[in-house]
Coordinates of C-alpha atoms and ligand atoms in Angstrom, one line a residue:
X1 CA 0.0 0.1 -0.1
X2 CA 1.5 3.4 -1.0
X3 CA 1.9 6.3 1.3
X4 CA 1.7 8.9 -1.4
X5 CA -1.2 11.3 -1.5
X6 CA -1.6 12.6 -5.3
X7 CA -2.6 16.2 -6.1
X8 CA -6.1 16.7 -7.6
X9 CA -6.7 12.7 -7.4
X10 CA -9.6 11.1 -5.8
X11 CA -7.4 8.4 -4.1
X12 CA -10.1 5.9 -3.4
X13 CA -10.5 5.3 -7.1
X14 CA -6.9 5.5 -7.8
X15 CA -5.1 2.3 -9.2
X16 CA -1.5 2.5 -8.5
X17 CA -0.8 -0.2 -10.6
X18 CA -2.4 1.4 -13.5
X19 CA -0.4 4.6 -13.6
X20 CA 3.2 4.3 -12.2
X21 CA 5.9 5.6 -14.4
X22 CA 9.3 4.2 -13.9
X23 CA 11.4 5.7 -16.8
X24 CA 11.1 8.4 -19.2
X25 CA 13.1 8.6 -22.6
X26 CA 12.5 11.1 -25.3
X27 CA 8.6 11.7 -26.0
X28 CA 7.9 8.3 -24.0
X29 CA 7.1 7.3 -20.5
X30 CA 7.3 3.6 -19.3
X31 CA 5.0 2.6 -16.8
X32 CA 5.5 -0.1 -13.9
X33 CA 3.9 -2.9 -16.2
X34 CA 6.4 -2.1 -18.9
X35 CA 4.1 -0.4 -21.3
X36 CA 5.6 2.8 -23.1
X37 CA 3.2 5.5 -23.9
X38 CA 3.8 8.8 -25.7
X39 CA 3.6 11.7 -23.2
X40 CA 0.9 13.7 -25.1
X41 CA 0.6 16.1 -22.3
X42 CA 4.2 16.8 -21.7
X43 CA 3.7 15.8 -17.9
X44 CA 1.4 18.8 -17.6
X45 CA 3.2 21.3 -20.1
X46 CA 6.6 20.9 -18.5
X47 CA 8.7 18.5 -20.9
X48 CA 10.1 20.5 -23.9
X49 CA 13.1 18.6 -25.4
X50 CA 12.0 15.0 -24.3
X51 CA 12.5 13.0 -21.0
X52 CA 16.2 12.6 -19.9
X53 CA 17.6 14.4 -22.7
X54 CA 21.3 13.5 -22.4
X55 CA 22.4 17.2 -22.6
X56 CA 20.3 18.2 -19.5
X57 CA 21.1 15.0 -17.6
X58 CA 24.9 15.6 -18.1
X59 CA 24.4 19.3 -17.0
X60 CA 22.6 18.1 -14.0
X61 CA 25.2 15.6 -12.9
X62 CA 27.9 17.9 -13.7
X63 CA 26.5 20.6 -11.4
X64 CA 25.3 18.2 -8.8
X65 CA 29.0 17.2 -8.2
X66 CA 30.3 20.9 -8.3
X67 CA 27.7 23.0 -6.2
X68 CA 24.6 21.4 -5.2
X69 CA 23.0 24.3 -3.4
X70 CA 24.0 27.5 -1.8
X71 CA 21.4 29.9 -0.8
X72 CA 20.6 33.0 -2.7
X73 CA 19.7 35.0 0.5
X74 CA 22.4 37.7 0.4
X75 CA 24.8 35.4 -1.8
X76 CA 25.1 34.6 -5.4
X77 CA 26.3 31.9 -7.7
X78 CA 27.7 31.8 -11.2
X79 CA 25.1 29.4 -12.4
X80 CA 22.1 31.4 -11.1
X81 CA 23.9 34.7 -12.4
X82 CA 24.4 33.2 -15.9
X83 CA 20.7 32.0 -16.2
X84 CA 19.4 35.2 -15.1
X85 CA 21.4 37.1 -17.8
X86 CA 20.3 34.6 -20.5
X87 CA 16.6 34.7 -19.2
X88 CA 16.5 38.5 -19.1
X89 CA 17.9 38.6 -22.7
X90 CA 15.5 36.3 -24.3
X91 CA 12.6 37.9 -22.6
X92 CA 13.5 41.6 -22.7
X93 CA 13.7 42.0 -19.0
X94 CA 16.5 43.0 -16.7
X95 CA 16.3 41.3 -13.4
X96 CA 15.4 37.6 -12.5
X97 CA 14.0 36.6 -9.0
X98 CA 14.1 32.9 -8.6
X99 CA 11.7 30.4 -6.9
X100 CA 10.6 26.8 -7.4
X101 CA 7.1 25.9 -8.6
X102 CA 5.0 28.4 -10.9
X103 CA 2.7 29.4 -8.0
X104 CA 5.8 30.6 -6.1
X105 CA 6.7 33.0 -9.0
X106 CA 3.1 34.3 -9.0
X107 CA 3.3 34.9 -5.1
X108 CA 6.5 36.7 -5.8
X109 CA 4.7 38.9 -8.6
X110 CA 1.8 39.8 -6.3
X111 CA 4.2 40.8 -3.4
X112 CA 6.6 42.6 -5.7
X113 CA 3.7 44.7 -7.2
X114 CA 2.4 45.5 -3.9
X115 CA 5.9 46.5 -2.4
X116 CA 6.6 48.5 -5.7
X117 CA 3.7 50.9 -5.2
X118 CA 4.5 51.1 -1.5
X119 CA 8.3 52.0 -2.2
X120 CA 7.0 54.3 -5.1
X121 CA 4.8 56.4 -2.9
X122 CA 1.4 55.0 -4.2
X123 CA 0.4 52.6 -1.3
X124 CA -3.4 52.7 -2.3
X125 CA -2.7 50.7 -5.3
X126 CA -3.6 47.3 -3.8
X127 CA -6.1 45.9 -6.2
X128 CA -5.5 43.0 -8.6
X129 CA -7.2 42.6 -11.9
X130 CA -7.3 39.2 -13.6
X131 CA -9.0 37.6 -16.7
X132 CA -12.1 35.7 -16.5
X133 CA -11.5 32.0 -16.5
X134 CA -8.0 32.7 -15.1
X135 CA -5.8 30.1 -13.3
X136 CA -2.3 31.0 -11.8
X137 CA -1.8 28.3 -9.4
X138 CA -2.8 26.6 -6.1
X139 CA -1.2 28.7 -3.1
X140 CA -3.2 31.5 -1.6
X141 CA -2.3 34.5 -3.6
X142 CA -2.2 32.7 -7.0
X143 CA -5.5 31.1 -6.1
X144 CA -7.0 34.5 -5.4
X145 CA -5.9 35.8 -9.0
X146 CA -7.8 32.7 -10.4
X147 CA -11.3 32.4 -11.5
X148 CA -12.1 28.7 -11.7
X149 CA -14.7 27.9 -9.1
X150 CA -13.8 24.2 -8.7
X151 CA -10.2 25.2 -7.8
X152 CA -11.0 28.1 -5.4
X153 CA -14.7 28.0 -4.0
X154 CA -13.8 25.9 -1.0
X155 CA -11.0 28.2 0.1
X156 CA -13.0 31.6 -0.1
X157 CA -12.4 32.3 3.5
X158 CA -8.6 32.6 2.9
X159 CA -8.4 34.2 -0.6
X160 CA -8.6 37.9 -1.2
X161 CA -11.1 39.6 -3.6
X162 CA -9.8 40.4 -7.2
X163 CA -11.5 42.1 -9.9
X164 CA -12.4 40.5 -13.3
X165 CA -10.8 42.4 -16.3
X166 CA -13.1 44.5 -18.4
X167 CA -11.7 46.0 -21.7
X168 CA -14.5 48.5 -21.8
X169 CA -14.0 50.0 -18.4
X170 CA -10.7 52.1 -17.5
X171 CA -8.7 50.6 -14.9
X172 CA -9.2 52.2 -11.1
X173 CA -6.5 54.4 -9.4
X174 CA -6.3 51.6 -7.0
X175 CA -5.1 48.9 -9.3
X176 CA -1.6 47.5 -8.5
X177 CA -1.4 45.2 -11.3
X178 CA -3.2 43.2 -14.1
X179 CA -2.4 39.6 -14.4
X180 CA -2.6 38.0 -17.7
X181 CA -2.4 34.6 -19.5
X182 CA -1.1 35.6 -23.0
X183 CA -3.1 34.0 -25.8
X184 CA -4.3 30.9 -24.0
X185 CA -5.8 29.9 -20.7
X186 CA -4.5 26.3 -20.4
X187 CA -6.2 25.2 -17.2
X188 CA -9.5 26.6 -18.2
X189 CA -9.4 23.9 -21.1
X190 CA -7.0 25.6 -23.5
X191 CA -9.3 28.5 -23.7
X192 CA -8.3 31.2 -26.2
X193 CA -8.1 34.9 -25.3
X194 CA -8.8 37.2 -28.3
X195 CA -5.8 39.4 -28.9
X196 CA -8.3 42.5 -28.9
X197 CA -8.8 41.9 -25.1
X198 CA -5.4 43.1 -24.4
X199 CA -5.6 46.1 -26.5
X200 CA -6.8 48.3 -23.8
X201 CA -3.7 47.4 -21.6
X202 CA -1.2 49.5 -23.5
X203 CA 0.1 52.6 -21.8
X204 CA -1.6 51.9 -18.5
X205 CA 0.0 52.7 -15.1
X206 CA -0.8 49.7 -13.3
X207 CA 1.8 47.0 -13.6
X208 CA 1.1 44.4 -16.3
X209 CA 2.1 40.8 -15.2
X210 CA 2.2 38.0 -17.9
X211 CA 1.8 34.7 -16.7
X212 CA 4.1 32.6 -19.0
X213 CA 4.2 29.6 -16.9
X214 CA 2.2 27.5 -19.2
X215 CA 2.9 29.2 -22.4
X216 CA 6.6 30.0 -22.1
X217 CA 9.4 28.3 -23.8
X218 CA 8.1 27.7 -27.2
X219 CA 4.8 26.2 -26.4
X220 CA 2.6 28.7 -28.6
X221 CA 5.4 28.9 -31.5
X222 CA 7.4 31.9 -30.0
X223 CA 9.4 31.7 -27.0
X224 CA 7.1 33.6 -25.0
X225 CA 3.3 34.0 -25.9
X226 CA 3.3 37.8 -25.0
X227 CA 5.4 38.4 -28.0
X228 CA 2.3 37.6 -30.0
X229 CA -0.2 39.9 -28.2
X230 CA 1.4 43.3 -28.4
X231 CA 1.8 43.9 -24.7
X232 CA 4.8 44.9 -22.9
X233 CA 4.8 43.4 -19.5
X234 CA 6.4 44.7 -16.3
X235 CA 6.6 41.4 -14.7
X236 CA 6.9 38.0 -16.4
X237 CA 6.3 34.7 -14.4
X238 CA 7.9 31.8 -15.8
X239 CA 8.2 27.9 -14.5
X240 CA 7.3 24.6 -15.9
X241 CA 9.3 24.3 -19.0
X242 CA 12.1 26.6 -17.7
X243 CA 14.2 23.5 -16.9
X244 CA 13.1 21.7 -20.0
X245 CA 10.7 19.9 -17.6
X246 CA 13.4 18.3 -15.4
X247 CA 13.5 20.2 -12.1
X248 CA 11.4 22.7 -10.1
X249 CA 12.5 26.3 -10.8
X250 CA 10.4 29.3 -11.7
X251 CA 11.3 32.9 -12.0
X252 CA 9.7 36.3 -11.8
X253 CA 11.4 38.7 -14.2
X254 CA 11.2 42.4 -14.1
X255 CA 12.5 45.5 -15.9
X256 CA 15.1 47.8 -14.5
X257 CA 12.7 50.6 -13.5
X258 CA 10.7 48.3 -11.3
X259 CA 13.8 47.0 -9.7
X260 CA 15.3 50.3 -9.2
X261 CA 12.5 51.3 -6.8
X262 CA 13.7 48.5 -4.5
X263 CA 17.2 50.1 -4.1
X264 CA 18.2 52.1 -1.1
X265 CA 19.9 52.0 2.2
X266 CA 19.7 48.8 4.2
X267 CA 17.8 50.4 7.1
X268 CA 15.4 52.1 4.6
X269 CA 13.7 48.7 4.3
X270 CA 12.7 49.1 0.7
X271 CA 14.5 45.8 -0.5
X272 CA 12.1 42.9 -1.5
X273 CA 10.8 41.2 1.5
X274 CA 10.4 37.8 0.1
X275 CA 12.3 34.5 -0.6
X276 CA 12.6 30.6 -0.7
X277 CA 15.2 28.3 0.7
X278 CA 15.9 26.6 -2.9
X279 CA 15.6 29.9 -4.8
X280 CA 18.1 29.6 -7.7
X281 CA 19.2 26.2 -6.9
X282 CA 22.3 25.5 -8.9
X283 CA 21.4 22.2 -10.2
X284 CA 18.1 23.5 -11.4
X285 CA 19.6 26.5 -13.1
X286 CA 22.1 24.3 -14.7
X287 CA 19.4 22.3 -16.3
X288 CA 17.6 25.4 -17.5
X289 CA 20.9 26.6 -19.1
X290 CA 21.3 23.3 -21.0
X291 CA 17.4 23.5 -21.9
X292 CA 18.1 27.1 -23.2
X293 CA 21.0 25.9 -25.3
X294 CA 18.9 23.1 -26.8
X295 CA 16.4 25.6 -28.2
X296 CA 19.3 26.7 -30.4
X297 CA 21.1 23.5 -31.0
X298 CA 18.0 21.5 -31.9
X299 CA 16.0 24.3 -33.6
X300 CA 13.1 23.9 -31.0
X301 CA 11.0 26.7 -32.0
X302 CA 11.0 25.6 -35.6
X303 CA 10.0 22.2 -34.5
X304 CA 7.1 23.6 -32.2
X305 CA 6.1 25.5 -35.3
X306 CA 6.0 22.4 -37.5
X307 CA 4.3 20.5 -34.6
X308 CA 1.6 23.2 -34.6
X309 CA 1.0 23.3 -38.2
X310 CA 0.7 19.4 -38.4
X311 CA -1.7 19.3 -35.5
X312 CA -3.9 22.1 -37.1
X313 CA -4.4 19.8 -40.1
X314 CA -5.5 16.9 -37.9
X315 CA -7.7 19.3 -35.7
X316 CA -9.6 20.5 -39.0
X317 CA -10.4 16.9 -39.9
X318 CA -12.2 16.5 -36.5
X319 CA -14.3 19.7 -36.9
X320 CA -17.3 18.0 -38.4
X321 CA -17.2 15.0 -35.8
X322 CA -20.7 14.7 -34.1
X323 CA -18.9 14.0 -30.9
X324 CA -16.5 17.1 -30.9
X325 CA -18.0 20.2 -29.4
X326 CA -15.3 22.6 -29.9
X327 CA -11.5 22.6 -31.1
X328 CA -8.8 25.2 -29.7
X329 CA -5.2 25.6 -30.5
X330 CA -2.5 28.1 -29.6
X331 CA 0.5 26.7 -31.2
X332 CA 1.4 23.4 -29.5
X333 CA -1.3 23.9 -27.0
X334 CA -4.6 22.1 -28.0
X335 CA -7.9 21.3 -26.5
X336 CA -10.3 19.0 -28.1
X337 CA -13.7 19.6 -26.3
X338 CA -16.0 16.5 -26.6
X339 CA -19.6 16.1 -26.0
X340 CA -21.5 13.8 -23.7
X341 CA -19.2 13.7 -20.7
X342 CA -16.5 11.8 -22.8
X343 CA -13.5 13.5 -21.4
X344 CA -12.0 11.3 -18.7
X345 CA -13.2 7.9 -20.5
X346 CA -11.6 9.2 -23.7
X347 CA -8.3 9.9 -21.8
X348 CA -8.4 6.4 -20.4
X349 CA -9.0 4.8 -24.1
X350 CA -6.2 6.9 -25.3
X351 CA -3.8 5.5 -22.7
X352 CA -4.7 2.1 -23.6
X353 CA -3.9 3.0 -27.3
X354 CA -0.4 4.0 -26.2
X355 CA -0.8 8.0 -25.4
X356 CA -0.8 9.6 -22.1
X357 CA -3.1 12.7 -21.5
X358 CA -5.4 14.2 -19.1
X359 CA -8.8 15.6 -19.6
X360 CA -9.9 18.9 -18.2
X361 CA -13.6 18.1 -17.7
X362 CA -14.4 17.2 -21.4
X363 CA -11.4 18.8 -22.9
X364 CA -8.8 16.3 -24.2
X365 CA -5.5 18.1 -24.1
X366 CA -2.7 17.5 -26.8
X367 CA 0.4 19.5 -25.6
X368 CA 3.4 17.5 -27.1
X369 CA 6.9 17.6 -26.2
X370 CA 8.4 19.9 -28.7
X371 CA 10.7 17.2 -29.9
X372 CA 7.8 15.1 -31.1
X373 CA 8.0 13.5 -34.7
X374 CA 5.3 13.8 -37.4
X375 CA 4.7 10.2 -36.9
X376 CA 4.1 10.8 -33.1
X377 CA 1.5 13.6 -33.7
X378 CA -0.2 11.5 -36.5
X379 CA -0.5 8.4 -34.2
X380 CA -2.2 10.4 -31.5
X381 CA -4.8 11.8 -33.7
X382 CA -5.3 8.4 -35.5
X383 CA -5.9 7.1 -31.9
X384 CA -8.2 9.9 -31.0
X385 CA -10.3 9.3 -34.2
X386 CA -10.6 5.6 -33.4
X387 CA -11.5 6.3 -29.7
X388 CA -14.3 8.8 -30.9
X389 CA -15.7 6.2 -33.6
X390 CA -15.7 3.6 -30.6
X391 CA -17.6 6.1 -28.4
X392 CA -20.1 7.0 -31.2
X393 CA -20.9 3.2 -31.6
X394 CA -21.2 2.6 -27.8
X395 CA -23.1 5.7 -27.3
Ligands
LIG1 C1 -0.9 29.7 -16.3 C2 -0.3 29.0 -15.0 N1 0.2 29.8 -14.0 C3 0.5 29.1 -12.9 C4 0.5 27.8 -12.6 C5 1.0 27.2 -11.5 O1 2.3 26.6 -11.7 P1 2.7 25.3 -10.6 O2 1.8 24.0 -10.8 O3 4.1 25.0 -11.0 O4 2.7 25.9 -9.2 C6 0.1 27.0 -13.7 C7 -0.2 25.7 -13.6 O5 -0.6 24.9 -14.4 C8 -0.4 27.6 -15.0 O6 -0.9 27.0 -15.9

């Protein structure tokens, strides 16, 4: 009997034998029964270059033998320094504040925005604005910025109130920051956000936070999705694919003018009052550096664009299917919304056919590793078509 308690899982109905992954290689995961399945959800949007990529494995091993960990509280290390520089260069930002999971990067962004306005002499700016259907993580602050009832309604007594974004209403003087998921709201079932929704945010005084935790690192065809929406963020949160999907590492990136407001004498107490034990862990940073290099060495963005094109053609062929309710795509983030409560059973049937994905309600996700071959993309959609044919016959 296992002692594990899994996230977002009803343990009474969980069969440990059915889903236990023991090995990963490239796009494939091997389960405890010796079956290899295609990781069609990139282990919840984290895996970029495939599992156990030798280049990242080697970087992790080398770093683990050199400097495993050293705190970033009042100290630095060359690996975190180099990663901060590379990340800022690709995101067009100036400073990187490291944490571990995505939600921790969002918590840092919330507190940065609040303290920024205090330091800048506008302490009345305390309100946060978010999109409808938003999801930013499961910690209290990130949950407060979210707008999906099933994730947050039980915890209303500890979350703070946030305001839904309305493009037709000017932002109030009390708004500290607007947080956005650029292009696509993944946890809402790959819900697409029309680009016009962001139009009104140009030139506003409130800070703009782009949550790139799901969309960053090539998922939507560009390194970051905000590049496609014409918004210049003040803060960018990254996580998930930052290490290529190998280690927990996230970062909150900011521009110089925001950072400067935190500078002063030590006893002025304007420095950022926030931090975590494993911030900027050198092993995780080494993994991230190797992952960023692989983008250049393996042409990852071009491969992502190729996967997106091939997937779009498959998606179109599903459009007229009677069991398909809606189809959504932002690059390599695809949601196939089915009718008749077919989500979870279809995901199970896909597993039996050799493809691992999860359903969000009735939305089957296809978020493939960015090293997937044409044949793997084709095979996923062929299996999905077969699953739908069988569902139609049974239904
Ligand atoms: C847009 C977005 N923000 C934040 C998070 C939270 O990241 P993590 O699960 O690493 O805490 C997620 C997770 O799915 C996400 O999709």
